[in-house]
Short mmCIF file of C-alpha atoms in Angstrom, two decimals:
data_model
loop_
_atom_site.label_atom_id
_atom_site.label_comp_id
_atom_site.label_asym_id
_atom_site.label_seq_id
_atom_site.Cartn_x
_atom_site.Cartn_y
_atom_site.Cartn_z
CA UNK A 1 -8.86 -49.73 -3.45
CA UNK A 2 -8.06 -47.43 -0.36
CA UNK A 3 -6.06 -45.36 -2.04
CA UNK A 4 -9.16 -44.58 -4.66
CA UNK A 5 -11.81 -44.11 -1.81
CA UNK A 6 -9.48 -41.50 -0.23
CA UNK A 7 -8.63 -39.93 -3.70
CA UNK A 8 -12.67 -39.98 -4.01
CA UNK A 9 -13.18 -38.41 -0.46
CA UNK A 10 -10.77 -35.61 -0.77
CA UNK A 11 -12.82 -33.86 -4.02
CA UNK A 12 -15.76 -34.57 -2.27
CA UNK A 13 -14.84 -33.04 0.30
CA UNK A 14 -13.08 -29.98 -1.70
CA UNK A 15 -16.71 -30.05 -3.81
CA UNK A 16 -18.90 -29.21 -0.29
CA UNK A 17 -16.60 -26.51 0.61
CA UNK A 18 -16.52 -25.19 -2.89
CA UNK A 19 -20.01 -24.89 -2.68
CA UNK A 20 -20.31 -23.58 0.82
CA UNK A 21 -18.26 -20.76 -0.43
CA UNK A 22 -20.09 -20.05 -3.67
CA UNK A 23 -23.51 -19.86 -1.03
CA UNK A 24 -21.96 -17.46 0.69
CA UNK A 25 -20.90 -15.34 -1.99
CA UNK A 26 -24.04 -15.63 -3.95
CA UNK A 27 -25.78 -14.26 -0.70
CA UNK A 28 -23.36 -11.32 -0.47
CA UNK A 29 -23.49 -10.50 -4.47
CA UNK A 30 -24.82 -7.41 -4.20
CA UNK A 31 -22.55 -6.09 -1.29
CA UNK A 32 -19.55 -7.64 -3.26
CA UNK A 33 -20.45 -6.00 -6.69
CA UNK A 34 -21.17 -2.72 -5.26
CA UNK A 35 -17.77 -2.85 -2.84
CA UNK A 36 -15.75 -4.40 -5.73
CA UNK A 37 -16.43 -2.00 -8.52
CA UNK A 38 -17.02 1.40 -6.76
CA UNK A 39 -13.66 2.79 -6.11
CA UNK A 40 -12.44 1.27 -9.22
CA UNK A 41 -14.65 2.70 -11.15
CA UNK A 42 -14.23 6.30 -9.53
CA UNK A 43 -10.78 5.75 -10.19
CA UNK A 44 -11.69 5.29 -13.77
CA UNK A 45 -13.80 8.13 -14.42
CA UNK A 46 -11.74 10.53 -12.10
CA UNK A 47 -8.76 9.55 -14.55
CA UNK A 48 -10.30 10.26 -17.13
CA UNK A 49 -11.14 13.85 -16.25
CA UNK A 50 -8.06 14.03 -16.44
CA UNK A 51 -5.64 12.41 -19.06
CA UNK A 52 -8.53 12.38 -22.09
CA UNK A 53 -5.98 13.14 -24.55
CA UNK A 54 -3.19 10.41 -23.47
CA UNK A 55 -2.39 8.08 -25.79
CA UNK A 56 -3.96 4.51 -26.72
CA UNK A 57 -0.72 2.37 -24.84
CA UNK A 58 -1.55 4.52 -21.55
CA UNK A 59 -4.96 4.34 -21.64
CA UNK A 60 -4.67 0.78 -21.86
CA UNK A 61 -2.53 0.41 -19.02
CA UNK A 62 -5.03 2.79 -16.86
CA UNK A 63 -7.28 0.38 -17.48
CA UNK A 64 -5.59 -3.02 -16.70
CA UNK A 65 -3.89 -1.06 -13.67
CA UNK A 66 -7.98 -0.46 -12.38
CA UNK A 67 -8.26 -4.21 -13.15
CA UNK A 68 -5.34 -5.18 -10.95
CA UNK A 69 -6.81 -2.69 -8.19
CA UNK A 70 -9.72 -4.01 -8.39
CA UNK A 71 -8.51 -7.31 -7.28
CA UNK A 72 -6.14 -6.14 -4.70
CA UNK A 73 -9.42 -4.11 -2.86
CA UNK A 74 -10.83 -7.84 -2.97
CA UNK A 75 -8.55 -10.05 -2.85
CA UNK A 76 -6.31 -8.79 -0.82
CA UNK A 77 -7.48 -5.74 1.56
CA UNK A 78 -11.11 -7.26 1.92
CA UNK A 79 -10.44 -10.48 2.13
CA UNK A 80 -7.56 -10.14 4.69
CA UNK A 81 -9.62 -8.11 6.97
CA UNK A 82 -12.53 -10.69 6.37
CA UNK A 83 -10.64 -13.71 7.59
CA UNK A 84 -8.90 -12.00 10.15
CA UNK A 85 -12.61 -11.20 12.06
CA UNK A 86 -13.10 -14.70 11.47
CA UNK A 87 -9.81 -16.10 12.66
CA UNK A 88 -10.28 -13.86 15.72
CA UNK A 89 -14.08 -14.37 15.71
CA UNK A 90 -13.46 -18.32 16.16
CA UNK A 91 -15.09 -19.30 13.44
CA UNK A 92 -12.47 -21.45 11.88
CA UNK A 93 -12.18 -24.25 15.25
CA UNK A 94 -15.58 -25.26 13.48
CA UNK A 95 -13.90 -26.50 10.23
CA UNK A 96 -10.79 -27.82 12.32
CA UNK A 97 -13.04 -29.59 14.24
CA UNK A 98 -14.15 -31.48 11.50
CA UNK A 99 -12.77 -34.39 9.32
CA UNK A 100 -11.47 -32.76 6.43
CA UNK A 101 -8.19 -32.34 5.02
CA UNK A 102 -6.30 -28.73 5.99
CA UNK A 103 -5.37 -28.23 2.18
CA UNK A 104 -9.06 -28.50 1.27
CA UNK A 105 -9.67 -25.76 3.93
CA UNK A 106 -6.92 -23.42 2.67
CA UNK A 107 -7.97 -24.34 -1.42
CA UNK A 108 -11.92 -22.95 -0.19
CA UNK A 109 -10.51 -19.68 1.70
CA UNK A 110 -8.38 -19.12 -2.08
CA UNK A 111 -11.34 -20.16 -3.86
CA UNK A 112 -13.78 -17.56 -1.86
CA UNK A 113 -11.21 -15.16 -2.92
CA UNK A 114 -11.43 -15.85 -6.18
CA UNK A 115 -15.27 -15.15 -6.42
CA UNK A 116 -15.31 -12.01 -4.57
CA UNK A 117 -12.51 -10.74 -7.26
CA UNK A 118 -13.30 -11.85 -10.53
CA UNK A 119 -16.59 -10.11 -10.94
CA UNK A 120 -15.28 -6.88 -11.02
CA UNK A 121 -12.26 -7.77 -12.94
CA UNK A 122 -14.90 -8.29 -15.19
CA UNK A 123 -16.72 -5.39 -14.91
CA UNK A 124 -13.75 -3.02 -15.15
CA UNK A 125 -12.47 -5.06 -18.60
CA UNK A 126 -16.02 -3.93 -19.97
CA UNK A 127 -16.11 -0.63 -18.86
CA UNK A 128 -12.90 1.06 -19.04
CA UNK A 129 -13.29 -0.09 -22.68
CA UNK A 130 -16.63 1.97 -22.61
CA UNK A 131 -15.30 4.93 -20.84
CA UNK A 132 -11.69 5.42 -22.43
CA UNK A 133 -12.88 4.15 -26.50
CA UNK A 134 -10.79 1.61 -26.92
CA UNK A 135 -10.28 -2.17 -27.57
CA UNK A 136 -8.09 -4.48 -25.84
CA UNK A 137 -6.84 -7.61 -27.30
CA UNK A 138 -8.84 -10.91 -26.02
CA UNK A 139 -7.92 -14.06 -27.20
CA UNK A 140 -8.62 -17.54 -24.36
CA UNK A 141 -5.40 -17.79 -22.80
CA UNK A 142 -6.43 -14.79 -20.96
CA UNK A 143 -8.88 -16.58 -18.81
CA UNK A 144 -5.69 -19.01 -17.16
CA UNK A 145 -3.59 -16.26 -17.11
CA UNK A 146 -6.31 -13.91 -15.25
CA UNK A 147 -6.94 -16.76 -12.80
CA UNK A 148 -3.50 -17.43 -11.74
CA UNK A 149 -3.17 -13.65 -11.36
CA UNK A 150 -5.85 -13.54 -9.15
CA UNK A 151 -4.83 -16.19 -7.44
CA UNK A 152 -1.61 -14.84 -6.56
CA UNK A 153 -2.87 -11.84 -4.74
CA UNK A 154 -5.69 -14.08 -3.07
CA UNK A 155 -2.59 -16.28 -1.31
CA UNK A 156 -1.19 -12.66 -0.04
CA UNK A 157 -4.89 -11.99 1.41
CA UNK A 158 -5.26 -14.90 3.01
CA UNK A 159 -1.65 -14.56 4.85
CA UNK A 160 -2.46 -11.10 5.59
CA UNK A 161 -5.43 -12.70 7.70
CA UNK A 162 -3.74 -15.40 9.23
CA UNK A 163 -0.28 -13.51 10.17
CA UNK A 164 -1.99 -10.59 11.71
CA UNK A 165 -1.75 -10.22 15.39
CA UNK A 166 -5.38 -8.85 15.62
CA UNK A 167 -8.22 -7.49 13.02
CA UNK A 168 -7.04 -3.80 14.21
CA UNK A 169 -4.17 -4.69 12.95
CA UNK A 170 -4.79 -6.15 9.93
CA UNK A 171 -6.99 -3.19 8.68
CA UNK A 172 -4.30 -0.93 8.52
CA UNK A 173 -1.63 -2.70 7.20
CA UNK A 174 -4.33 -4.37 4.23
CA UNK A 175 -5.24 -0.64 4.12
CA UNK A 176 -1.34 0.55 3.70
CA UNK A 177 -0.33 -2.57 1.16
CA UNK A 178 -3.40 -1.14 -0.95
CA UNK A 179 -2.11 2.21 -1.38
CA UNK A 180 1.09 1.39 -1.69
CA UNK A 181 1.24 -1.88 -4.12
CA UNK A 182 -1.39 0.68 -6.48
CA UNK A 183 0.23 3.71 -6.39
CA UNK A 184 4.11 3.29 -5.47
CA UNK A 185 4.42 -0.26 -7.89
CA UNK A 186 4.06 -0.64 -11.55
CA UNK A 187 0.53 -1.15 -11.63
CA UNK A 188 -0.91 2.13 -13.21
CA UNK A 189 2.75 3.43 -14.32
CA UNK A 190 5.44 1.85 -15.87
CA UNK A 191 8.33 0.40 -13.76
CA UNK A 192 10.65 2.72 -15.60
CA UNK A 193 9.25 5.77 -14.78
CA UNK A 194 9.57 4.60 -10.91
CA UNK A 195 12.87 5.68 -8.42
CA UNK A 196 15.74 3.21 -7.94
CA UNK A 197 13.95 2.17 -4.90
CA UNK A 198 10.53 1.06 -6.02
CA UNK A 199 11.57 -0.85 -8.67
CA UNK A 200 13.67 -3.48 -6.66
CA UNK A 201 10.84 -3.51 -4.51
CA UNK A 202 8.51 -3.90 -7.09
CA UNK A 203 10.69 -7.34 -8.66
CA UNK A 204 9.37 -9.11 -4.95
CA UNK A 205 5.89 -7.89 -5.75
CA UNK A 206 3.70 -10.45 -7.47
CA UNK A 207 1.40 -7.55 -8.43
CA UNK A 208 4.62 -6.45 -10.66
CA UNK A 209 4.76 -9.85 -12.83
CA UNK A 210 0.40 -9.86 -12.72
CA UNK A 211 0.68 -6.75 -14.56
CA UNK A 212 3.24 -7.64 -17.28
CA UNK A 213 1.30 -10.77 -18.00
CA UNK A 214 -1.95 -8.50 -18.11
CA UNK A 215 -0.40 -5.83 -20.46
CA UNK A 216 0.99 -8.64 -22.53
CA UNK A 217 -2.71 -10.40 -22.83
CA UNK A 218 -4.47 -7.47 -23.09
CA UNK A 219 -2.10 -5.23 -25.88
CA UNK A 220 -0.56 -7.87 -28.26
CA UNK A 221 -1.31 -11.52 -26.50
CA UNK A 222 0.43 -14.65 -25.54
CA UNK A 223 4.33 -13.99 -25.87
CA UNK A 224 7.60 -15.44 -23.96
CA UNK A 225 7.08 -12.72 -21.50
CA UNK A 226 4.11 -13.37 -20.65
CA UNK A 227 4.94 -16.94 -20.03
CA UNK A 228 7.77 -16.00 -17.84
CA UNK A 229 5.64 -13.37 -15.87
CA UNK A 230 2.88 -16.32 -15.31
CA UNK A 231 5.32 -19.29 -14.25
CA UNK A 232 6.54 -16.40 -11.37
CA UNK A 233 2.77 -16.32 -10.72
CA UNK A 234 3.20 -19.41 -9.97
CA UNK A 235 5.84 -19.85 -7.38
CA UNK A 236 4.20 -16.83 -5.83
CA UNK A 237 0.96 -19.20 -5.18
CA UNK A 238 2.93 -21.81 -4.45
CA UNK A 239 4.95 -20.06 -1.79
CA UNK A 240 2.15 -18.72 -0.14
CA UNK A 241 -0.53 -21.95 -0.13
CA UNK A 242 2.73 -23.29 1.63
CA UNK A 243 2.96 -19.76 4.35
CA UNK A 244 -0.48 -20.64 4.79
CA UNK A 245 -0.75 -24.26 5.35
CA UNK A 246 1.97 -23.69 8.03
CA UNK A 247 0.24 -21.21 9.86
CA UNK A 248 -3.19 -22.66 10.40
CA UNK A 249 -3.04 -24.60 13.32
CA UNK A 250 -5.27 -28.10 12.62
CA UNK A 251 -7.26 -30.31 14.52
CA UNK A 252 -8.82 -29.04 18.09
CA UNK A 253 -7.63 -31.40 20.85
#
């Protein structure tokens, strides 16, 4: 019987700071739309200038690569920076303060980041299909597979904002890890036309495996490298829920 209540208690619990989350993103919409899909989109458009005549297989991968940025600029650079000014700001002795569990706290700050980053995931699947004339594979799986994508670069956010030594701080390096993850990893290019270098770096990269499971969805569907790409997804989450839970210090004495 006690073992129910507390089973009982710990989703409620999850369920009030699931909703305290989706408040506060439903009262930042418009500031999250607008910050989410702007430099995306530019990105889109400015690319197309550009590369009009490349081929169907690269257009495609312009695309997923402005999906993929699009949830790095959320779920990673924003939301590091966001929780770091909150860290910093004191806000978070409120919730220790409190009785609820730690891994409820941690599953809301993942869950925030999912919110801010799946609308313009959205929005850039629609539109770089408007802008570049072409149609991407959909089929259901997608919507797991997007999730646990997102999810992975939400955990790296939310470390970001806990490890860093002071907001300062963490605005730079989100600011670097944005560039660089984009530009210097397989997200718009294929890993084979990157140096020696990169590419080892990009194998420790969850953005690496997020965009081989994307390409896979979104070109010919569910296949065994896709599933591969996802269950590294998932030790990537895994590993950093864990990072996480270790470095929020619980419970104010």
């Amino acid at each position: 019987m006690h073992r129910s209540s507390s089973f009982f208690q710990f989703f409620i619990e999850l369920f009030i700071l699931f909703r305290i989350q989706v408040s506060i993103v439903r009262h930042q919409l418009i500031w999250i739309l607008g910050m989410a899909t702007m430099f995306p989109v530019v990105t889109l458009l400015f690319l197309e200038f550009i590369l009009g005549g490349t081929s169907s297989e690269q257009l495609a991968r312009l695309i997923i690569g402005n999906m993929i940025f699009s949830i790095l600029l959320m779920g990673m650079n924003i939301l590091g920076q966001d929780i770091s000014y909150q860290k910093f700001g004191g806000y978070f002795t409120y919730y220790s303060s409190l009785p609820i569990r730690k891994v409820n706290f941690i599953m809301s700050l993942l869950f925030y980041g999912i919110l801010t980053s799946l609308p313009s995931f959205i929005i850039i699947f629609l539109l770089g299909q408007k802008i570049y004339g072409i149609e991407l594979h959909f089929e259901w799986l997608l919507i797991p597979v997007a999730l646990i994508a997102i999810f992975s670069v939400v955990g790296i956010g939310v470390l970001i904002g806990f490890l860093s030594p002071n907001p300062q701080f963490t605005s730079v390096i989100s600011q670097f890890s944005l560039m660089f993850i984009t530009f210097m990893t397989p997200v718009m290019i294929d890993i084979d036309q990157l140096p020696a270098i990169l590419k080892w770096i990009s194998y420790i990269l969850p953005t690496t495996y997020v965009a081989n499971a994307l390409q896979d969805m979104l070109t010919v569907g569910w296949t065994e490298g896709t599933r591969n790409s996802v269950f590294i997804l998932i030790i990537f989450s895994y590993a950093s829920y864990f990072f996480i839970s270790k470095k929020i210090h619980w419970r104010v004495q």
